[in-house]
PDB file of C-alpha atoms and ligand atoms in Angstrom:
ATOM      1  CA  UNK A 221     -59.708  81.774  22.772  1.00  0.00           C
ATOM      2  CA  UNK A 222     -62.215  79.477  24.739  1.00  0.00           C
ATOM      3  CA  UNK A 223     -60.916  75.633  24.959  1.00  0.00           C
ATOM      4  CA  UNK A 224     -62.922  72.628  26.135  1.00  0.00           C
ATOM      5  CA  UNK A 225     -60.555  69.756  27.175  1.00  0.00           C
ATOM      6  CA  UNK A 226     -63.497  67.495  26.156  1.00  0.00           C
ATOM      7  CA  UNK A 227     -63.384  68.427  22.318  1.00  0.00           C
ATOM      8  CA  UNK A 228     -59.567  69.192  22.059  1.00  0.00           C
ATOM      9  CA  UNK A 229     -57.685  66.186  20.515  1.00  0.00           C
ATOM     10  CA  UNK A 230     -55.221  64.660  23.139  1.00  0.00           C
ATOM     11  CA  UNK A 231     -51.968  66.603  21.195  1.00  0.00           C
ATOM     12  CA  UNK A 232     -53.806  69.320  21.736  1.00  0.00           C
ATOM     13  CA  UNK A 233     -54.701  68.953  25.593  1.00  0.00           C
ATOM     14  CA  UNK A 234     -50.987  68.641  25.694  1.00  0.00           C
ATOM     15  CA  UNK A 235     -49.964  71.626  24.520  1.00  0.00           C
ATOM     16  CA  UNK A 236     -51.810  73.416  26.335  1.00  0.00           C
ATOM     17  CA  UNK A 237     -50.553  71.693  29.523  1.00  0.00           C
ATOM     18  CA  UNK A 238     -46.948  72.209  28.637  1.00  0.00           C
ATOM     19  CA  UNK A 239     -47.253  75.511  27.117  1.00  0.00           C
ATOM     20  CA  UNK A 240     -49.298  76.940  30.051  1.00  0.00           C
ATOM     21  CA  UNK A 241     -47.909  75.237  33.032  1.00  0.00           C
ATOM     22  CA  UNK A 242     -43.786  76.537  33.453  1.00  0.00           C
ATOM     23  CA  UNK A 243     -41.369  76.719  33.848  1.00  0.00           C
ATOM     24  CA  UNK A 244     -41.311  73.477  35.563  1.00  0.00           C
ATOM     25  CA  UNK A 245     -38.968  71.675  37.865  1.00  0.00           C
ATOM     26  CA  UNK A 246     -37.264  68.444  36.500  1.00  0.00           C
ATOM     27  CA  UNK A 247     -37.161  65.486  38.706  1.00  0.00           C
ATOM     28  CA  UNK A 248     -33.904  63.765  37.199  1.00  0.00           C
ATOM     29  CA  UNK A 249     -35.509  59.673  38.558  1.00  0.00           C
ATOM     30  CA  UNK A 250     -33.091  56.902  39.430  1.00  0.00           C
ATOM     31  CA  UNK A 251     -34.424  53.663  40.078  1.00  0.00           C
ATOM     32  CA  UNK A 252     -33.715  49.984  39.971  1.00  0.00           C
ATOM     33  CA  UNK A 253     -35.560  47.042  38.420  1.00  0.00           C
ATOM     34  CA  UNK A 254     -35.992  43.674  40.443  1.00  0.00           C
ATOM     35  CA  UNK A 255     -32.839  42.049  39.047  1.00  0.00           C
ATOM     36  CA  UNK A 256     -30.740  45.291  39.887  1.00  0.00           C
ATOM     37  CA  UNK A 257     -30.519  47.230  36.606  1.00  0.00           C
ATOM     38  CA  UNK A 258     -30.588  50.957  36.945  1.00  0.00           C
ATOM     39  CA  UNK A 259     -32.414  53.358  35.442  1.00  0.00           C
ATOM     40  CA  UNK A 260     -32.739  57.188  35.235  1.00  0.00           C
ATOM     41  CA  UNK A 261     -34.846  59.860  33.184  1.00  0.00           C
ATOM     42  CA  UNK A 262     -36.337  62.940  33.353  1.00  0.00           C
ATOM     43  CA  UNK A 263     -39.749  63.819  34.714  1.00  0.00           C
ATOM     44  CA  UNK A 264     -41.046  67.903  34.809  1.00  0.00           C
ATOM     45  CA  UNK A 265     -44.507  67.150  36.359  1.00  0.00           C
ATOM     46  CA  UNK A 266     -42.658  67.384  38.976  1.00  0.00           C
ATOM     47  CA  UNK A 267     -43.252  69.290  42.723  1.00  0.00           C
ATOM     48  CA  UNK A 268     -43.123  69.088  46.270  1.00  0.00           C
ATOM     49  CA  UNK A 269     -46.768  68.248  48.382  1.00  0.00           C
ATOM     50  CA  UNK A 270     -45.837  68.956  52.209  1.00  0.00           C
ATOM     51  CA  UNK A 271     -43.074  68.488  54.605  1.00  0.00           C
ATOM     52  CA  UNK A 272     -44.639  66.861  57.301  1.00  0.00           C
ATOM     53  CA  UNK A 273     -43.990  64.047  56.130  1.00  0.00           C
ATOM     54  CA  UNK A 274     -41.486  65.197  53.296  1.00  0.00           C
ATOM     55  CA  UNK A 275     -43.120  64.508  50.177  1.00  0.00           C
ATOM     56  CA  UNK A 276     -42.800  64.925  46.615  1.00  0.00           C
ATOM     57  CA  UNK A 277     -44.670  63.555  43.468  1.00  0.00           C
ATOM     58  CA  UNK A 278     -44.005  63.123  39.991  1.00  0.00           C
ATOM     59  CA  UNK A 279     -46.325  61.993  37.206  1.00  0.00           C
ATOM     60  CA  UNK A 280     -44.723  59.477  34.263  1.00  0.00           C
ATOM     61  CA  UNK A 281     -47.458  59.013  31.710  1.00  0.00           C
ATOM     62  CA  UNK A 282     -47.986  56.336  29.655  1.00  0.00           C
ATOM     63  CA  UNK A 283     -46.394  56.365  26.499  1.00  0.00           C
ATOM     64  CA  UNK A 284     -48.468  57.037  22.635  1.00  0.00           C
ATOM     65  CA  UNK A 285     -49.071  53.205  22.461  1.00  0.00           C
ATOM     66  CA  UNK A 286     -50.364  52.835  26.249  1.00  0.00           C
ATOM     67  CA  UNK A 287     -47.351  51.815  27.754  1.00  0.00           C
ATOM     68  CA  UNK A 288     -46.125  52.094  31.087  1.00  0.00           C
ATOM     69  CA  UNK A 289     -42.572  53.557  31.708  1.00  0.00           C
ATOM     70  CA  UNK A 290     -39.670  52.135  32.875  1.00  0.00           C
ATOM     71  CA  UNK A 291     -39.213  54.000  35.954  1.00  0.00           C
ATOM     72  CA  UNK A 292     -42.905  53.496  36.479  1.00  0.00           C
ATOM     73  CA  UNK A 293     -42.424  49.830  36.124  1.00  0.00           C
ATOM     74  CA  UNK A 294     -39.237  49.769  38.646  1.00  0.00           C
ATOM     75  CA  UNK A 295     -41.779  51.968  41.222  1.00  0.00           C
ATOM     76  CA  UNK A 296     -44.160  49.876  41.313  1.00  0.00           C
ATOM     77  CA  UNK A 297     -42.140  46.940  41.557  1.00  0.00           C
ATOM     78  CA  UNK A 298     -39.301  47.993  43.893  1.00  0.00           C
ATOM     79  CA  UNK A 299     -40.953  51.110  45.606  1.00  0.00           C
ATOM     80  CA  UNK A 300     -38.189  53.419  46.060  1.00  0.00           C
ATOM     81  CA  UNK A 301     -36.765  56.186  43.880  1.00  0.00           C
ATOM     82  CA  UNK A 302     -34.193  59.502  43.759  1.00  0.00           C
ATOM     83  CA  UNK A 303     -35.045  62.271  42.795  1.00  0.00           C
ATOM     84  CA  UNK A 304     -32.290  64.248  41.441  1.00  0.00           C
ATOM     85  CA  UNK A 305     -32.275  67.690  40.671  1.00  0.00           C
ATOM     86  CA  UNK A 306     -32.030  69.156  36.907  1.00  0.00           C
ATOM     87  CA  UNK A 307     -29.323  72.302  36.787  1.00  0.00           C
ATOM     88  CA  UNK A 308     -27.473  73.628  34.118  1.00  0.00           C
ATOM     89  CA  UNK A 309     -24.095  72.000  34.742  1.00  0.00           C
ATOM     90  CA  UNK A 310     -26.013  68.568  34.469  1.00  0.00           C
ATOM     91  CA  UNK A 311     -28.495  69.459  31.643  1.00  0.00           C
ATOM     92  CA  UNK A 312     -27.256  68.002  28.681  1.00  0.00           C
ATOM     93  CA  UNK A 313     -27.000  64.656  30.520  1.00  0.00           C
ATOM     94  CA  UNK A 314     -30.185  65.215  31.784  1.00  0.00           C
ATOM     95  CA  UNK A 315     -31.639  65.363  28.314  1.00  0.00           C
ATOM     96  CA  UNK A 316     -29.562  62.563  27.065  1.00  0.00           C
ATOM     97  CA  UNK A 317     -30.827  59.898  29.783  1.00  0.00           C
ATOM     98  CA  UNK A 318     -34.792  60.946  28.506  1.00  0.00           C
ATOM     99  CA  UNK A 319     -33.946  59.034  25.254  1.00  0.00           C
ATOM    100  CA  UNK A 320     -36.252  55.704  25.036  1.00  0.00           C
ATOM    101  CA  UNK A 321     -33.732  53.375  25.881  1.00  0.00           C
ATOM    102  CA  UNK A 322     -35.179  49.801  26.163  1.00  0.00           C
ATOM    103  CA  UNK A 323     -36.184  48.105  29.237  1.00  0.00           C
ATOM    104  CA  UNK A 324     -33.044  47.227  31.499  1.00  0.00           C
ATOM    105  CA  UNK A 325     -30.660  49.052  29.529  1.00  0.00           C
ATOM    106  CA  UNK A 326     -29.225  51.798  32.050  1.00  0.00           C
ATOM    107  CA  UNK A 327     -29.014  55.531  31.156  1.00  0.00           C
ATOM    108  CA  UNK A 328     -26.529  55.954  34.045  1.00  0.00           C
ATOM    109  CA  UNK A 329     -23.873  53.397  31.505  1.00  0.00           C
ATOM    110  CA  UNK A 330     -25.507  54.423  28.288  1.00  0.00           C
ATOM    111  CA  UNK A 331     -25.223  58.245  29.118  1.00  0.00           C
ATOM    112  CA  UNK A 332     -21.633  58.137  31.253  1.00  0.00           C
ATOM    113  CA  UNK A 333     -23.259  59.155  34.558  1.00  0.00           C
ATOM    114  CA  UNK A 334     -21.756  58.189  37.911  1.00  0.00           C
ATOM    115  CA  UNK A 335     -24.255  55.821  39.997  1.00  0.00           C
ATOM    116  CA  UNK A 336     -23.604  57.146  43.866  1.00  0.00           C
ATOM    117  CA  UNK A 337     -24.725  54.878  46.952  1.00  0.00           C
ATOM    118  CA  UNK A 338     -27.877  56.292  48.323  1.00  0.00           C
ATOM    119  CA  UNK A 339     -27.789  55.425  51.966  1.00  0.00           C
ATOM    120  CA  UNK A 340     -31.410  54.358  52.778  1.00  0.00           C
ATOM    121  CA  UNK A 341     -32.786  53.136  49.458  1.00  0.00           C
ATOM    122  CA  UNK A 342     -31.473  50.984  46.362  1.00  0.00           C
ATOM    123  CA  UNK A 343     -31.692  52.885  43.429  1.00  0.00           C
ATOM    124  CA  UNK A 344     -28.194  54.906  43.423  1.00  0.00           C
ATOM    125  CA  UNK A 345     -28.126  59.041  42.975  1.00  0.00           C
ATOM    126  CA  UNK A 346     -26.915  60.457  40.369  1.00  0.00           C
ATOM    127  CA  UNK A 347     -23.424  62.221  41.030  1.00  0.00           C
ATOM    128  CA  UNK A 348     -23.844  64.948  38.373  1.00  0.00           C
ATOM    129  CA  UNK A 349     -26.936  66.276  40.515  1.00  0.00           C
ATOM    130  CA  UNK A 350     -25.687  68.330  43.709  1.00  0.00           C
ATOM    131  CA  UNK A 351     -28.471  67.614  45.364  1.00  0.00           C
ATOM    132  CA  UNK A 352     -31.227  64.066  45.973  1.00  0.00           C
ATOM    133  CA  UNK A 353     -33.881  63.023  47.506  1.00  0.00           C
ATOM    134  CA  UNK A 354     -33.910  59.427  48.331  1.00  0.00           C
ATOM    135  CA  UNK A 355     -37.977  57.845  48.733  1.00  0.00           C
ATOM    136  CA  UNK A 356     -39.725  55.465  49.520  1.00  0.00           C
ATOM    137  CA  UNK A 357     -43.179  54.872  47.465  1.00  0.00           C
ATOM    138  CA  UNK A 358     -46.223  56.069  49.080  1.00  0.00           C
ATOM    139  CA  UNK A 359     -49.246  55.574  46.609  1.00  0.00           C
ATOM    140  CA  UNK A 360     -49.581  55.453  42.641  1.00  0.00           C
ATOM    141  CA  UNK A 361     -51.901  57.175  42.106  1.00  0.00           C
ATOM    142  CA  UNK A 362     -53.879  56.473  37.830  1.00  0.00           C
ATOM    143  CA  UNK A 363     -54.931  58.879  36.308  1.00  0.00           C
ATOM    144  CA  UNK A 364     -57.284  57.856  32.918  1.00  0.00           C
ATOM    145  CA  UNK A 365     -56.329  54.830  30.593  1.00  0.00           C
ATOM    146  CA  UNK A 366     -54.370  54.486  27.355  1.00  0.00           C
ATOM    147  CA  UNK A 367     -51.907  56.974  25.482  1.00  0.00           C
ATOM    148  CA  UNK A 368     -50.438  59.812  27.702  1.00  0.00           C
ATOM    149  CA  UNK A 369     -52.945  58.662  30.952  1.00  0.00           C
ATOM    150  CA  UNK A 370     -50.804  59.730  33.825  1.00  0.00           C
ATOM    151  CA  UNK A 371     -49.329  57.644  37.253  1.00  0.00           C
ATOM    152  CA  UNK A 372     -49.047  60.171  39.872  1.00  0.00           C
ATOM    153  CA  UNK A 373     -46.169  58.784  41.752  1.00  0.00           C
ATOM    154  CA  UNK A 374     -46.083  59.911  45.585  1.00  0.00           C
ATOM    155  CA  UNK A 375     -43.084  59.493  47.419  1.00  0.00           C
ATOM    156  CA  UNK A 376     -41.963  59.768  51.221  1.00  0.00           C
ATOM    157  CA  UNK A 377     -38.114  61.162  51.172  1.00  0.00           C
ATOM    158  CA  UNK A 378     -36.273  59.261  53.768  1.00  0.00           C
ATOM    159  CA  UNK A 379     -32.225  60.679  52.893  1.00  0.00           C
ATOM    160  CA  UNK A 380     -31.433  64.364  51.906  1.00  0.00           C
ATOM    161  CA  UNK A 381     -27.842  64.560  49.804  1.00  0.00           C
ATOM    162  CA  UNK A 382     -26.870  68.340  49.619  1.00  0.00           C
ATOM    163  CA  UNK A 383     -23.673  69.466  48.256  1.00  0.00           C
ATOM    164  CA  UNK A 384     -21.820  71.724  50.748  1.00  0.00           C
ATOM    165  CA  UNK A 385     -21.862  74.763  47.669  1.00  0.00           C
ATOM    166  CA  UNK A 386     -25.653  74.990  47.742  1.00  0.00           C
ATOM    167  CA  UNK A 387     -25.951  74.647  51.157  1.00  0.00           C
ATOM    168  CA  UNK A 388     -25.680  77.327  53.737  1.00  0.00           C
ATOM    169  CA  UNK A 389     -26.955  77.136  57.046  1.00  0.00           C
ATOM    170  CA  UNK A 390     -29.988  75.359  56.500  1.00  0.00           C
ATOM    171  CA  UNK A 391     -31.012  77.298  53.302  1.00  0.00           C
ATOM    172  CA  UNK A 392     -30.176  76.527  49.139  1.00  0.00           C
ATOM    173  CA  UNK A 393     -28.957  79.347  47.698  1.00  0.00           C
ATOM    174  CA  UNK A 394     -30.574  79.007  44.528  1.00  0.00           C
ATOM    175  CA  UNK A 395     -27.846  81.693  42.841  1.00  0.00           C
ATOM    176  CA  UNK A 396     -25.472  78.377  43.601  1.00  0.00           C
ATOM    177  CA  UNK A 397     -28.125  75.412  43.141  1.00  0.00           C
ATOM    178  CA  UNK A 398     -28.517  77.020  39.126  1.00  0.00           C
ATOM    179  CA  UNK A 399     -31.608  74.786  38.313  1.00  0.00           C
ATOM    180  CA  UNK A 400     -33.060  74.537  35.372  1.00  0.00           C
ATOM    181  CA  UNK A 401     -36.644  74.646  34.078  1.00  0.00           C
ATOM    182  CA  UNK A 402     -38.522  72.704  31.197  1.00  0.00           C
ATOM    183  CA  UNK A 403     -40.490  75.006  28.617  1.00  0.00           C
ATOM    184  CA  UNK A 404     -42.327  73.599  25.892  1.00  0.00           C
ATOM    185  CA  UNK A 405     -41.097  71.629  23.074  1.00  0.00           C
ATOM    186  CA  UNK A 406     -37.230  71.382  23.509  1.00  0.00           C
ATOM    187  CA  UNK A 407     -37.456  74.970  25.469  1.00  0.00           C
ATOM    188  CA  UNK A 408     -35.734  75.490  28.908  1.00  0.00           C
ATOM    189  CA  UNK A 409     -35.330  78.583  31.360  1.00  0.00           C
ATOM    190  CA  UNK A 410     -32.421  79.359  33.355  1.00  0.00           C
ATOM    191  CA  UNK A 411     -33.036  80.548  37.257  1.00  0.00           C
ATOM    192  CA  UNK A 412     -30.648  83.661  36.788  1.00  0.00           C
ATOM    193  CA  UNK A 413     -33.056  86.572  36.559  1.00  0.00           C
ATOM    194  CA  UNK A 414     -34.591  85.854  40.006  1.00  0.00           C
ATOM    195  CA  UNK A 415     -36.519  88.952  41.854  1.00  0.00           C
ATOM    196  CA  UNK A 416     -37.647  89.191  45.651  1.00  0.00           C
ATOM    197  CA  UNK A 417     -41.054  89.843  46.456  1.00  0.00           C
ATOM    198  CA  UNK A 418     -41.622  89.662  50.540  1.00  0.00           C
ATOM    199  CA  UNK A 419     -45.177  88.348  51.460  1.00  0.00           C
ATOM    200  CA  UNK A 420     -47.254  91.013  52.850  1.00  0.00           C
ATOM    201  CA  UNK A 421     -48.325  91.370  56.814  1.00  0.00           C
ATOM    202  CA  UNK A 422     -52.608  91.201  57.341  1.00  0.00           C
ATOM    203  CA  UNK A 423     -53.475  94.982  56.759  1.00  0.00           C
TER     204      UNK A 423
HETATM  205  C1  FMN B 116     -36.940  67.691  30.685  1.00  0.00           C
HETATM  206  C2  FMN B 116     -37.839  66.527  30.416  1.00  0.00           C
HETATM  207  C3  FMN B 116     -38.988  66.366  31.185  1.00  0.00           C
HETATM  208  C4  FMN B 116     -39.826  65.264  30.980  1.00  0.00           C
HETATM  209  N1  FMN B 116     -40.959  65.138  31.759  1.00  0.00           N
HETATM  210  C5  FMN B 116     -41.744  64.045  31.613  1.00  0.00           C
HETATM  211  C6  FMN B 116     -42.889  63.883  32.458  1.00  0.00           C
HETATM  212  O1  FMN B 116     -43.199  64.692  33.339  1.00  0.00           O
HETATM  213  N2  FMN B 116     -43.624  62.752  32.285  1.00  0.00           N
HETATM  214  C7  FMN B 116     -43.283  61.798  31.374  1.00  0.00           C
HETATM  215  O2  FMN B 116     -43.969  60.771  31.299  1.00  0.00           O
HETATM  216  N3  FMN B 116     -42.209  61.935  30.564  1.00  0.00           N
HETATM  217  C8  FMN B 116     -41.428  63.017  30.680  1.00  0.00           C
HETATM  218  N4  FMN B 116     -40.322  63.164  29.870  1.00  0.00           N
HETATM  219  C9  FMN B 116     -39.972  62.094  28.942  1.00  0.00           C
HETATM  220  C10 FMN B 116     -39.258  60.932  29.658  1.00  0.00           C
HETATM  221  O3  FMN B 116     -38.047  61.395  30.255  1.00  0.00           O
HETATM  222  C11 FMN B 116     -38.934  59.835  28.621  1.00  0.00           C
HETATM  223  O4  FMN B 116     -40.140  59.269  28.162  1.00  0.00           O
HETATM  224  C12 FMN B 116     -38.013  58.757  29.151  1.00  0.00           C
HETATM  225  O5  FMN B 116     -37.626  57.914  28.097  1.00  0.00           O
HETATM  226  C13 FMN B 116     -38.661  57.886  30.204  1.00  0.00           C
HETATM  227  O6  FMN B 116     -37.687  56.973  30.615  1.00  0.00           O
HETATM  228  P1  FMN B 116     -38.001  55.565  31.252  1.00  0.00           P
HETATM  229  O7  FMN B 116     -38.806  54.759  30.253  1.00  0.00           O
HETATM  230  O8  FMN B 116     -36.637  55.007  31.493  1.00  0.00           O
HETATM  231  O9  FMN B 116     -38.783  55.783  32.507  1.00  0.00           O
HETATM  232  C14 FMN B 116     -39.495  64.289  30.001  1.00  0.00           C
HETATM  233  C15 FMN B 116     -38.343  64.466  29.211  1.00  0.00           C
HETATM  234  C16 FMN B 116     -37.528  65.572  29.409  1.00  0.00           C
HETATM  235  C17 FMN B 116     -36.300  65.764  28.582  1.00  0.00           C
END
């Protein structure tokens, strides 16, 4: 099969994006709106850029009718977020919070989460997550116009939460951490079936 973006019908293009690209990370985003409302959902394009300076992006795309997001909205206007992390202790919550809830309405009351203090930015963390990044907005960055168009959100994290269980002497021990990945449609992947493959020396 040969595809050309340019004559595939937007549904289409997306498929292909979600079926091709996983599994993917989920960003689990808390943020808060001007007047203090919370807010958190689910975001799997999702990844890490660098660590010097820490930073992560995540892409919320407009909705079918053009519209932006609430967390996008609360970004832009407040500039911080938390990324929390997507495992499968936390997953049907997870799911629960991507429901379109209306603007100010907050998935962390709606969904029974527990809104932790972050320590250097507003928006709380989530305490089902055992793990956050708390950041502060570098750039968003658009991507196209109109239904689906995408806001690549850039973010410098400023506050590392770790629970002590992942954690072991400076490393995650992903066999603890039990993340999660999205599929496509309502598909997800466990991390369980992990293999080691040590990078090769120069020959
Ligand atoms: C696992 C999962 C991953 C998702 N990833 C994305 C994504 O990368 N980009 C996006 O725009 N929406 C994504 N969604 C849908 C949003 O979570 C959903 O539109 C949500 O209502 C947005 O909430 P908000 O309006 O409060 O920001 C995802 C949903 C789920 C369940």
């Amino acid at each position: 099969m040969e595809l050309d973006p340019a004559a595939l019908e937007l549904r289409a293009r997306y498929a292909l994006m979600i079926g091709l690209i996983q599994p993917r990370p989920i960003a689990w985003v808390a943020t808060i709106a001007p007047d203090g409302a919370t807010n958190i959902a689910p975001f799997s394009f999702f990844t890490g850029i660098c660590a010097n300076p820490m930073t992560v992006c995540f892409c919320p795309v407009n909705d079918r009718h053009g519209k932006a997001k609430d967390t996008l909205v609360n970004v832009e206007a407040t500039r911080q977020f938390v990324v929390n992390f997507a495992t499968e202790t936390n997953a049907e919550k997870m799911n629960a919070t991507s429901a379109p809830f209306p603007y100010g309405v907050s998935e962390f009351e709606k969904c029974g989460l527990t809104a932790a203090p972050s320590v250097k930015v507003r928006p709380p963390r989530a305490a089902e997550s055992p793990a956050a990044f708390e950041c502060e907005l570098v750039q968003v960055v658009k991507l196209g116009e109109g239904p689906l168009a995408g806001n690549l959100v850039i973010g410098r994290v400023v506050y590392v939460h770790c629970d002590d269980r992942i954690y072991n002497d400076g490393k995650i021990r992903h066999q603890d951490l039990q993340a999660i990945g999205r599929m496509e449609g309502a598909w997800y992947a466990r991390t369980r079936d992990a293999f080691e493959l040590p990078r090769p020396e120069a020959a």
